[in-house]
């Protein structure tokens, strides 16, 4: 069964807007929550990741918000650009360097 | 530029055949994982190797097997191919006790 649930399935945002993608998990043993960006014909590329001891992490225009009690985390892309158009996957894993459990992905389209 | 190289990039096989996919990881990355990504889905964990030993396996049958070699290369073997095995197969590597996987661009396998 899907251990990480991701929404929405697709998202259209205007250039300069904020893109928000949400994920939820059940397994409280998960201790690592990365976000991956995937372009067509390419493998996923690590965008940003967070551990449950912090509630927010920001890298440039990308921010992860983490709510441990709700078992939810989200990706915010500020000032979205057409070059951000890609599929985004959230994931979760337990223990260092172990299997990643991916969400089903969100297809983001940023319009000019 | 990803440090993980996969070959071949595309492959067409007939149902019932066997296939070997190859991956060359970054130097020093002694953990390698393989994932299956069906069209429009998130990657699904197949198995992981750490220092040439399998140390984790997802919900895949035994006809999916692998090897990891001392030179940071690895391979995924699939026997008795089925139509549902058609997917993008991704290799990902990481260094010891460090979060964050680097994915290759994958091998697109089509079973006819």
PDB file of C-alpha atoms in Angstrom:
ATOM      1  CA  UNK A   1       0.000   0.000   0.000  1.00  0.00           C
ATOM      2  CA  UNK A   2       1.041   3.591  -0.570  1.00  0.00           C
ATOM      3  CA  UNK A   3       3.003   4.678   2.507  1.00  0.00           C
ATOM      4  CA  UNK A   4       3.243   8.287   1.373  1.00  0.00           C
ATOM      5  CA  UNK A   5       0.215  10.063  -0.066  1.00  0.00           C
ATOM      6  CA  UNK A   6       0.794  13.105  -2.254  1.00  0.00           C
ATOM      7  CA  UNK A   7      -1.548  15.797  -3.532  1.00  0.00           C
ATOM      8  CA  UNK A   8      -2.482  17.353  -5.837  1.00  0.00           C
ATOM      9  CA  UNK A   9      -1.836  15.093  -8.797  1.00  0.00           C
ATOM     10  CA  UNK A  10      -1.359  18.110 -11.048  1.00  0.00           C
ATOM     11  CA  UNK A  11      -0.941  21.831 -10.503  1.00  0.00           C
ATOM     12  CA  UNK A  12      -0.956  24.865 -12.755  1.00  0.00           C
ATOM     13  CA  UNK A  13       0.577  28.068 -11.396  1.00  0.00           C
ATOM     14  CA  UNK A  14       1.263  31.400 -13.017  1.00  0.00           C
ATOM     15  CA  UNK A  15       4.812  32.682 -13.221  1.00  0.00           C
ATOM     16  CA  UNK A  16       5.701  34.418  -9.979  1.00  0.00           C
ATOM     17  CA  UNK A  17       3.105  32.532  -7.974  1.00  0.00           C
ATOM     18  CA  UNK A  18       3.535  30.052  -5.134  1.00  0.00           C
ATOM     19  CA  UNK A  19       3.333  26.313  -5.820  1.00  0.00           C
ATOM     20  CA  UNK A  20       2.315  24.141  -2.879  1.00  0.00           C
ATOM     21  CA  UNK A  21       2.466  20.347  -2.847  1.00  0.00           C
ATOM     22  CA  UNK A  22       1.388  18.305   0.146  1.00  0.00           C
ATOM     23  CA  UNK A  23       2.305  14.881   1.456  1.00  0.00           C
ATOM     24  CA  UNK A  24       1.141  12.714   4.333  1.00  0.00           C
ATOM     25  CA  UNK A  25       2.631   9.593   5.862  1.00  0.00           C
ATOM     26  CA  UNK A  26       1.614   6.970   8.417  1.00  0.00           C
ATOM     27  CA  UNK A  27       4.806   5.287   9.526  1.00  0.00           C
ATOM     28  CA  UNK A  28       6.207   7.160  12.527  1.00  0.00           C
ATOM     29  CA  UNK A  29       9.545   5.387  12.043  1.00  0.00           C
ATOM     30  CA  UNK A  30      10.254   7.573   9.016  1.00  0.00           C
ATOM     31  CA  UNK A  31      12.988  10.068   9.843  1.00  0.00           C
ATOM     32  CA  UNK A  32      14.008  11.506   6.506  1.00  0.00           C
ATOM     33  CA  UNK A  33      11.741  13.383   4.107  1.00  0.00           C
ATOM     34  CA  UNK A  34      13.188  14.456   0.751  1.00  0.00           C
ATOM     35  CA  UNK A  35      11.622  16.076  -2.253  1.00  0.00           C
ATOM     36  CA  UNK A  36      12.710  15.114  -5.747  1.00  0.00           C
ATOM     37  CA  UNK A  37      12.266  16.925  -9.048  1.00  0.00           C
ATOM     38  CA  UNK A  38      12.038  14.921 -12.251  1.00  0.00           C
ATOM     39  CA  UNK A  39      12.130  16.179 -15.816  1.00  0.00           C
ATOM     40  CA  UNK A  40      10.962  14.001 -18.724  1.00  0.00           C
ATOM     41  CA  UNK A  41      13.557  11.414 -19.678  1.00  0.00           C
ATOM     42  CA  UNK A  42      15.614  12.033 -16.545  1.00  0.00           C
ATOM     43  CA  UNK A  43      15.930  10.421 -13.160  1.00  0.00           C
ATOM     44  CA  UNK A  44      14.705  12.172 -10.017  1.00  0.00           C
ATOM     45  CA  UNK A  45      17.046  14.835  -8.635  1.00  0.00           C
ATOM     46  CA  UNK A  46      17.158  15.674  -4.939  1.00  0.00           C
ATOM     47  CA  UNK A  47      15.736  19.143  -4.365  1.00  0.00           C
ATOM     48  CA  UNK A  48      15.597  19.574  -0.620  1.00  0.00           C
ATOM     49  CA  UNK A  49      15.175  17.315   2.413  1.00  0.00           C
ATOM     50  CA  UNK A  50      14.173  17.632   6.046  1.00  0.00           C
ATOM     51  CA  UNK A  51      14.430  15.618   9.225  1.00  0.00           C
ATOM     52  CA  UNK A  52      11.663  15.585  11.855  1.00  0.00           C
ATOM     53  CA  UNK A  53      13.631  17.593  14.421  1.00  0.00           C
ATOM     54  CA  UNK A  54      12.932  20.823  12.525  1.00  0.00           C
ATOM     55  CA  UNK A  55       9.623  22.281  11.344  1.00  0.00           C
ATOM     56  CA  UNK A  56      10.883  24.180   8.331  1.00  0.00           C
ATOM     57  CA  UNK A  57      13.826  24.221   5.963  1.00  0.00           C
ATOM     58  CA  UNK A  58      14.460  26.759   3.251  1.00  0.00           C
ATOM     59  CA  UNK A  59      16.856  26.599   0.314  1.00  0.00           C
ATOM     60  CA  UNK A  60      16.525  29.454  -2.115  1.00  0.00           C
ATOM     61  CA  UNK A  61      12.964  29.511  -3.477  1.00  0.00           C
ATOM     62  CA  UNK A  62      12.171  26.070  -2.057  1.00  0.00           C
ATOM     63  CA  UNK A  63      10.812  25.530   1.451  1.00  0.00           C
ATOM     64  CA  UNK A  64       9.750  22.366   3.244  1.00  0.00           C
ATOM     65  CA  UNK A  65       7.238  22.701   6.061  1.00  0.00           C
ATOM     66  CA  UNK A  66       6.996  19.724   8.395  1.00  0.00           C
ATOM     67  CA  UNK A  67       4.242  18.943  10.893  1.00  0.00           C
ATOM     68  CA  UNK A  68       5.289  15.941  12.949  1.00  0.00           C
ATOM     69  CA  UNK A  69       2.066  15.665  14.966  1.00  0.00           C
ATOM     70  CA  UNK A  70      -0.072  15.677  11.831  1.00  0.00           C
ATOM     71  CA  UNK A  71       2.410  13.475   9.946  1.00  0.00           C
ATOM     72  CA  UNK A  72       2.358  15.873   7.035  1.00  0.00           C
ATOM     73  CA  UNK A  73       4.939  17.812   5.088  1.00  0.00           C
ATOM     74  CA  UNK A  74       4.750  20.147   2.170  1.00  0.00           C
ATOM     75  CA  UNK A  75       6.887  21.796  -0.482  1.00  0.00           C
ATOM     76  CA  UNK A  76       6.473  25.467  -1.253  1.00  0.00           C
ATOM     77  CA  UNK A  77       8.030  26.922  -4.394  1.00  0.00           C
ATOM     78  CA  UNK A  78       8.124  30.692  -4.176  1.00  0.00           C
ATOM     79  CA  UNK A  79       8.247  32.925  -7.270  1.00  0.00           C
ATOM     80  CA  UNK A  80       7.544  29.904  -9.500  1.00  0.00           C
ATOM     81  CA  UNK A  81       9.230  29.982 -12.895  1.00  0.00           C
ATOM     82  CA  UNK A  82       8.459  28.160 -16.164  1.00  0.00           C
ATOM     83  CA  UNK A  83      11.720  26.244 -15.683  1.00  0.00           C
ATOM     84  CA  UNK A  84      10.203  24.741 -12.518  1.00  0.00           C
ATOM     85  CA  UNK A  85       7.703  22.846 -14.677  1.00  0.00           C
ATOM     86  CA  UNK A  86       8.412  19.217 -13.822  1.00  0.00           C
ATOM     87  CA  UNK A  87       7.085  16.324 -11.774  1.00  0.00           C
ATOM     88  CA  UNK A  88       7.731  16.557  -8.047  1.00  0.00           C
ATOM     89  CA  UNK A  89       7.881  13.583  -5.726  1.00  0.00           C
ATOM     90  CA  UNK A  90       7.867  13.550  -1.972  1.00  0.00           C
ATOM     91  CA  UNK A  91       9.444  10.575  -0.246  1.00  0.00           C
ATOM     92  CA  UNK A  92      10.114   9.204   3.206  1.00  0.00           C
ATOM     93  CA  UNK A  93      12.503   6.672   4.648  1.00  0.00           C
ATOM     94  CA  UNK A  94      13.549   5.199   7.966  1.00  0.00           C
ATOM     95  CA  UNK A  95      17.152   4.785   8.983  1.00  0.00           C
ATOM     96  CA  UNK A  96      20.069   6.304   7.227  1.00  0.00           C
ATOM     97  CA  UNK A  97      20.365   5.399   3.580  1.00  0.00           C
ATOM     98  CA  UNK A  98      17.476   2.978   3.454  1.00  0.00           C
ATOM     99  CA  UNK A  99      14.612   2.528   0.983  1.00  0.00           C
ATOM    100  CA  UNK A 100      12.754   5.602  -0.137  1.00  0.00           C
ATOM    101  CA  UNK A 101       8.957   5.420  -0.169  1.00  0.00           C
ATOM    102  CA  UNK A 102       7.735   7.780  -2.858  1.00  0.00           C
ATOM    103  CA  UNK A 103       4.449   9.549  -3.346  1.00  0.00           C
ATOM    104  CA  UNK A 104       2.751   9.253  -6.724  1.00  0.00           C
ATOM    105  CA  UNK A 105       4.020  12.614  -7.904  1.00  0.00           C
ATOM    106  CA  UNK A 106       2.678  16.042  -8.779  1.00  0.00           C
ATOM    107  CA  UNK A 107       2.941  17.382 -12.291  1.00  0.00           C
ATOM    108  CA  UNK A 108       3.620  21.118 -12.026  1.00  0.00           C
ATOM    109  CA  UNK A 109       3.103  23.487 -14.946  1.00  0.00           C
ATOM    110  CA  UNK A 110       4.160  27.095 -14.517  1.00  0.00           C
ATOM    111  CA  UNK A 111       2.622  29.287 -17.181  1.00  0.00           C
ATOM    112  CA  UNK A 112       4.388  32.432 -18.484  1.00  0.00           C
TER     113      UNK A 112
ATOM    114  CA  UNK B   1      25.589  16.408 -14.048  1.00  0.00           C
ATOM    115  CA  UNK B   2      24.641  13.144 -12.317  1.00  0.00           C
ATOM    116  CA  UNK B   3      27.457  10.869 -11.172  1.00  0.00           C
ATOM    117  CA  UNK B   4      25.346   7.751 -11.736  1.00  0.00           C
ATOM    118  CA  UNK B   5      25.415   6.241 -15.214  1.00  0.00           C
ATOM    119  CA  UNK B   6      22.957   3.609 -16.419  1.00  0.00           C
ATOM    120  CA  UNK B   7      23.034   1.454 -19.517  1.00  0.00           C
ATOM    121  CA  UNK B   8      21.397   0.877 -21.840  1.00  0.00           C
ATOM    122  CA  UNK B   9      19.072   3.867 -21.995  1.00  0.00           C
ATOM    123  CA  UNK B  10      16.360   1.959 -23.837  1.00  0.00           C
ATOM    124  CA  UNK B  11      15.698  -1.730 -24.284  1.00  0.00           C
ATOM    125  CA  UNK B  12      12.993  -3.855 -25.901  1.00  0.00           C
ATOM    126  CA  UNK B  13      12.586  -7.466 -24.813  1.00  0.00           C
ATOM    127  CA  UNK B  14      10.123 -10.246 -25.463  1.00  0.00           C
ATOM    128  CA  UNK B  15       7.964 -11.751 -22.738  1.00  0.00           C
ATOM    129  CA  UNK B  16       9.757 -14.671 -21.085  1.00  0.00           C
ATOM    130  CA  UNK B  17      13.240 -13.388 -21.848  1.00  0.00           C
ATOM    131  CA  UNK B  18      15.870 -12.322 -19.336  1.00  0.00           C
ATOM    132  CA  UNK B  19      17.442  -8.866 -19.073  1.00  0.00           C
ATOM    133  CA  UNK B  20      20.445  -7.315 -17.318  1.00  0.00           C
ATOM    134  CA  UNK B  21      20.566  -3.604 -16.593  1.00  0.00           C
ATOM    135  CA  UNK B  22      23.762  -1.906 -15.492  1.00  0.00           C
ATOM    136  CA  UNK B  23      24.641   0.988 -13.255  1.00  0.00           C
ATOM    137  CA  UNK B  24      27.902   2.754 -12.500  1.00  0.00           C
ATOM    138  CA  UNK B  25      27.806   4.678  -9.229  1.00  0.00           C
ATOM    139  CA  UNK B  26      29.875   7.604  -8.024  1.00  0.00           C
ATOM    140  CA  UNK B  27      33.211   6.671  -6.518  1.00  0.00           C
ATOM    141  CA  UNK B  28      32.838   6.132  -2.783  1.00  0.00           C
ATOM    142  CA  UNK B  29      29.106   5.442  -2.984  1.00  0.00           C
ATOM    143  CA  UNK B  30      28.912   2.003  -1.395  1.00  0.00           C
ATOM    144  CA  UNK B  31      25.113   1.883  -1.206  1.00  0.00           C
ATOM    145  CA  UNK B  32      23.111   1.284  -4.355  1.00  0.00           C
ATOM    146  CA  UNK B  33      19.372   0.911  -4.729  1.00  0.00           C
ATOM    147  CA  UNK B  34      17.212  -0.022  -7.667  1.00  0.00           C
ATOM    148  CA  UNK B  35      13.729   1.339  -8.305  1.00  0.00           C
ATOM    149  CA  UNK B  36      11.002   0.571 -10.815  1.00  0.00           C
ATOM    150  CA  UNK B  37       8.983   3.536 -12.079  1.00  0.00           C
ATOM    151  CA  UNK B  38       5.850   2.733 -14.045  1.00  0.00           C
ATOM    152  CA  UNK B  39       4.470   5.438 -16.319  1.00  0.00           C
ATOM    153  CA  UNK B  40       2.840   8.194 -14.302  1.00  0.00           C
ATOM    154  CA  UNK B  41       3.825   6.675 -10.958  1.00  0.00           C
ATOM    155  CA  UNK B  42       6.427   7.246  -8.295  1.00  0.00           C
ATOM    156  CA  UNK B  43       9.476   4.984  -8.127  1.00  0.00           C
ATOM    157  CA  UNK B  44       8.987   1.708  -6.272  1.00  0.00           C
ATOM    158  CA  UNK B  45      11.867   0.237  -4.269  1.00  0.00           C
ATOM    159  CA  UNK B  46      13.155  -3.078  -5.604  1.00  0.00           C
ATOM    160  CA  UNK B  47      16.229  -3.763  -3.445  1.00  0.00           C
ATOM    161  CA  UNK B  48      19.344  -2.239  -2.000  1.00  0.00           C
ATOM    162  CA  UNK B  49      22.970  -3.342  -1.779  1.00  0.00           C
ATOM    163  CA  UNK B  50      25.468  -2.170   0.779  1.00  0.00           C
ATOM    164  CA  UNK B  51      29.098  -3.164   0.346  1.00  0.00           C
ATOM    165  CA  UNK B  52      28.125  -5.916  -2.107  1.00  0.00           C
ATOM    166  CA  UNK B  53      25.487  -7.505   0.157  1.00  0.00           C
ATOM    167  CA  UNK B  54      21.734  -7.193  -0.300  1.00  0.00           C
ATOM    168  CA  UNK B  55      20.400  -5.434   2.795  1.00  0.00           C
ATOM    169  CA  UNK B  56      16.826  -4.609   1.886  1.00  0.00           C
ATOM    170  CA  UNK B  57      14.167  -5.682  -0.551  1.00  0.00           C
ATOM    171  CA  UNK B  58      10.818  -4.311  -1.600  1.00  0.00           C
ATOM    172  CA  UNK B  59       7.739  -6.200  -2.689  1.00  0.00           C
ATOM    173  CA  UNK B  60       9.230  -7.727  -5.829  1.00  0.00           C
ATOM    174  CA  UNK B  61       9.427 -11.451  -6.715  1.00  0.00           C
ATOM    175  CA  UNK B  62      12.703 -13.420  -6.676  1.00  0.00           C
ATOM    176  CA  UNK B  63      13.006 -13.205 -10.463  1.00  0.00           C
ATOM    177  CA  UNK B  64      14.318  -9.700  -9.747  1.00  0.00           C
ATOM    178  CA  UNK B  65      17.902 -10.088  -8.571  1.00  0.00           C
ATOM    179  CA  UNK B  66      20.989  -7.989  -8.392  1.00  0.00           C
ATOM    180  CA  UNK B  67      24.694  -7.735  -7.827  1.00  0.00           C
ATOM    181  CA  UNK B  68      27.014  -5.014  -6.611  1.00  0.00           C
ATOM    182  CA  UNK B  69      30.703  -5.044  -7.494  1.00  0.00           C
ATOM    183  CA  UNK B  70      33.757  -3.591  -5.678  1.00  0.00           C
ATOM    184  CA  UNK B  71      34.258  -0.977  -8.411  1.00  0.00           C
ATOM    185  CA  UNK B  72      30.923   0.741  -7.471  1.00  0.00           C
ATOM    186  CA  UNK B  73      29.074  -0.792 -10.401  1.00  0.00           C
ATOM    187  CA  UNK B  74      25.954  -2.882 -10.045  1.00  0.00           C
ATOM    188  CA  UNK B  75      23.421  -4.730 -12.096  1.00  0.00           C
ATOM    189  CA  UNK B  76      19.750  -5.638 -12.000  1.00  0.00           C
ATOM    190  CA  UNK B  77      18.659  -8.925 -13.516  1.00  0.00           C
ATOM    191  CA  UNK B  78      15.087  -9.781 -14.338  1.00  0.00           C
ATOM    192  CA  UNK B  79      14.160 -13.295 -15.415  1.00  0.00           C
ATOM    193  CA  UNK B  80      11.016 -14.508 -17.158  1.00  0.00           C
ATOM    194  CA  UNK B  81       9.985 -11.035 -18.235  1.00  0.00           C
ATOM    195  CA  UNK B  82       6.319 -10.124 -18.057  1.00  0.00           C
ATOM    196  CA  UNK B  83       4.462  -7.350 -19.861  1.00  0.00           C
ATOM    197  CA  UNK B  84       3.989  -5.529 -16.526  1.00  0.00           C
ATOM    198  CA  UNK B  85       7.751  -5.293 -16.140  1.00  0.00           C
ATOM    199  CA  UNK B  86       7.698  -2.525 -18.734  1.00  0.00           C
ATOM    200  CA  UNK B  87       8.904   0.538 -16.837  1.00  0.00           C
ATOM    201  CA  UNK B  88      11.760   2.929 -16.210  1.00  0.00           C
ATOM    202  CA  UNK B  89      14.364   1.268 -14.004  1.00  0.00           C
ATOM    203  CA  UNK B  90      16.344   3.652 -11.853  1.00  0.00           C
ATOM    204  CA  UNK B  91      19.594   3.132 -10.037  1.00  0.00           C
ATOM    205  CA  UNK B  92      20.429   5.360  -7.081  1.00  0.00           C
ATOM    206  CA  UNK B  93      23.582   5.521  -5.002  1.00  0.00           C
ATOM    207  CA  UNK B  94      24.692   7.142  -1.787  1.00  0.00           C
ATOM    208  CA  UNK B  95      27.762   7.148   0.414  1.00  0.00           C
ATOM    209  CA  UNK B  96      27.981   5.449   3.772  1.00  0.00           C
ATOM    210  CA  UNK B  97      25.725   6.906   6.461  1.00  0.00           C
ATOM    211  CA  UNK B  98      24.940   9.986   4.440  1.00  0.00           C
ATOM    212  CA  UNK B  99      21.392  10.898   3.521  1.00  0.00           C
ATOM    213  CA  UNK B 100      20.606  11.678  -0.043  1.00  0.00           C
ATOM    214  CA  UNK B 101      20.564   9.477  -3.074  1.00  0.00           C
ATOM    215  CA  UNK B 102      21.821  10.400  -6.526  1.00  0.00           C
ATOM    216  CA  UNK B 103      19.704   8.848  -9.249  1.00  0.00           C
ATOM    217  CA  UNK B 104      20.724   7.893 -12.727  1.00  0.00           C
ATOM    218  CA  UNK B 105      18.595   8.752 -15.744  1.00  0.00           C
ATOM    219  CA  UNK B 106      17.275   5.211 -15.896  1.00  0.00           C
ATOM    220  CA  UNK B 107      16.783   2.438 -18.407  1.00  0.00           C
ATOM    221  CA  UNK B 108      13.452   2.367 -20.218  1.00  0.00           C
ATOM    222  CA  UNK B 109      12.493  -1.303 -20.572  1.00  0.00           C
ATOM    223  CA  UNK B 110       9.675  -2.310 -22.871  1.00  0.00           C
ATOM    224  CA  UNK B 111       8.438  -5.903 -22.797  1.00  0.00           C
ATOM    225  CA  UNK B 112       6.436  -6.997 -25.824  1.00  0.00           C
TER     226      UNK B 112
END
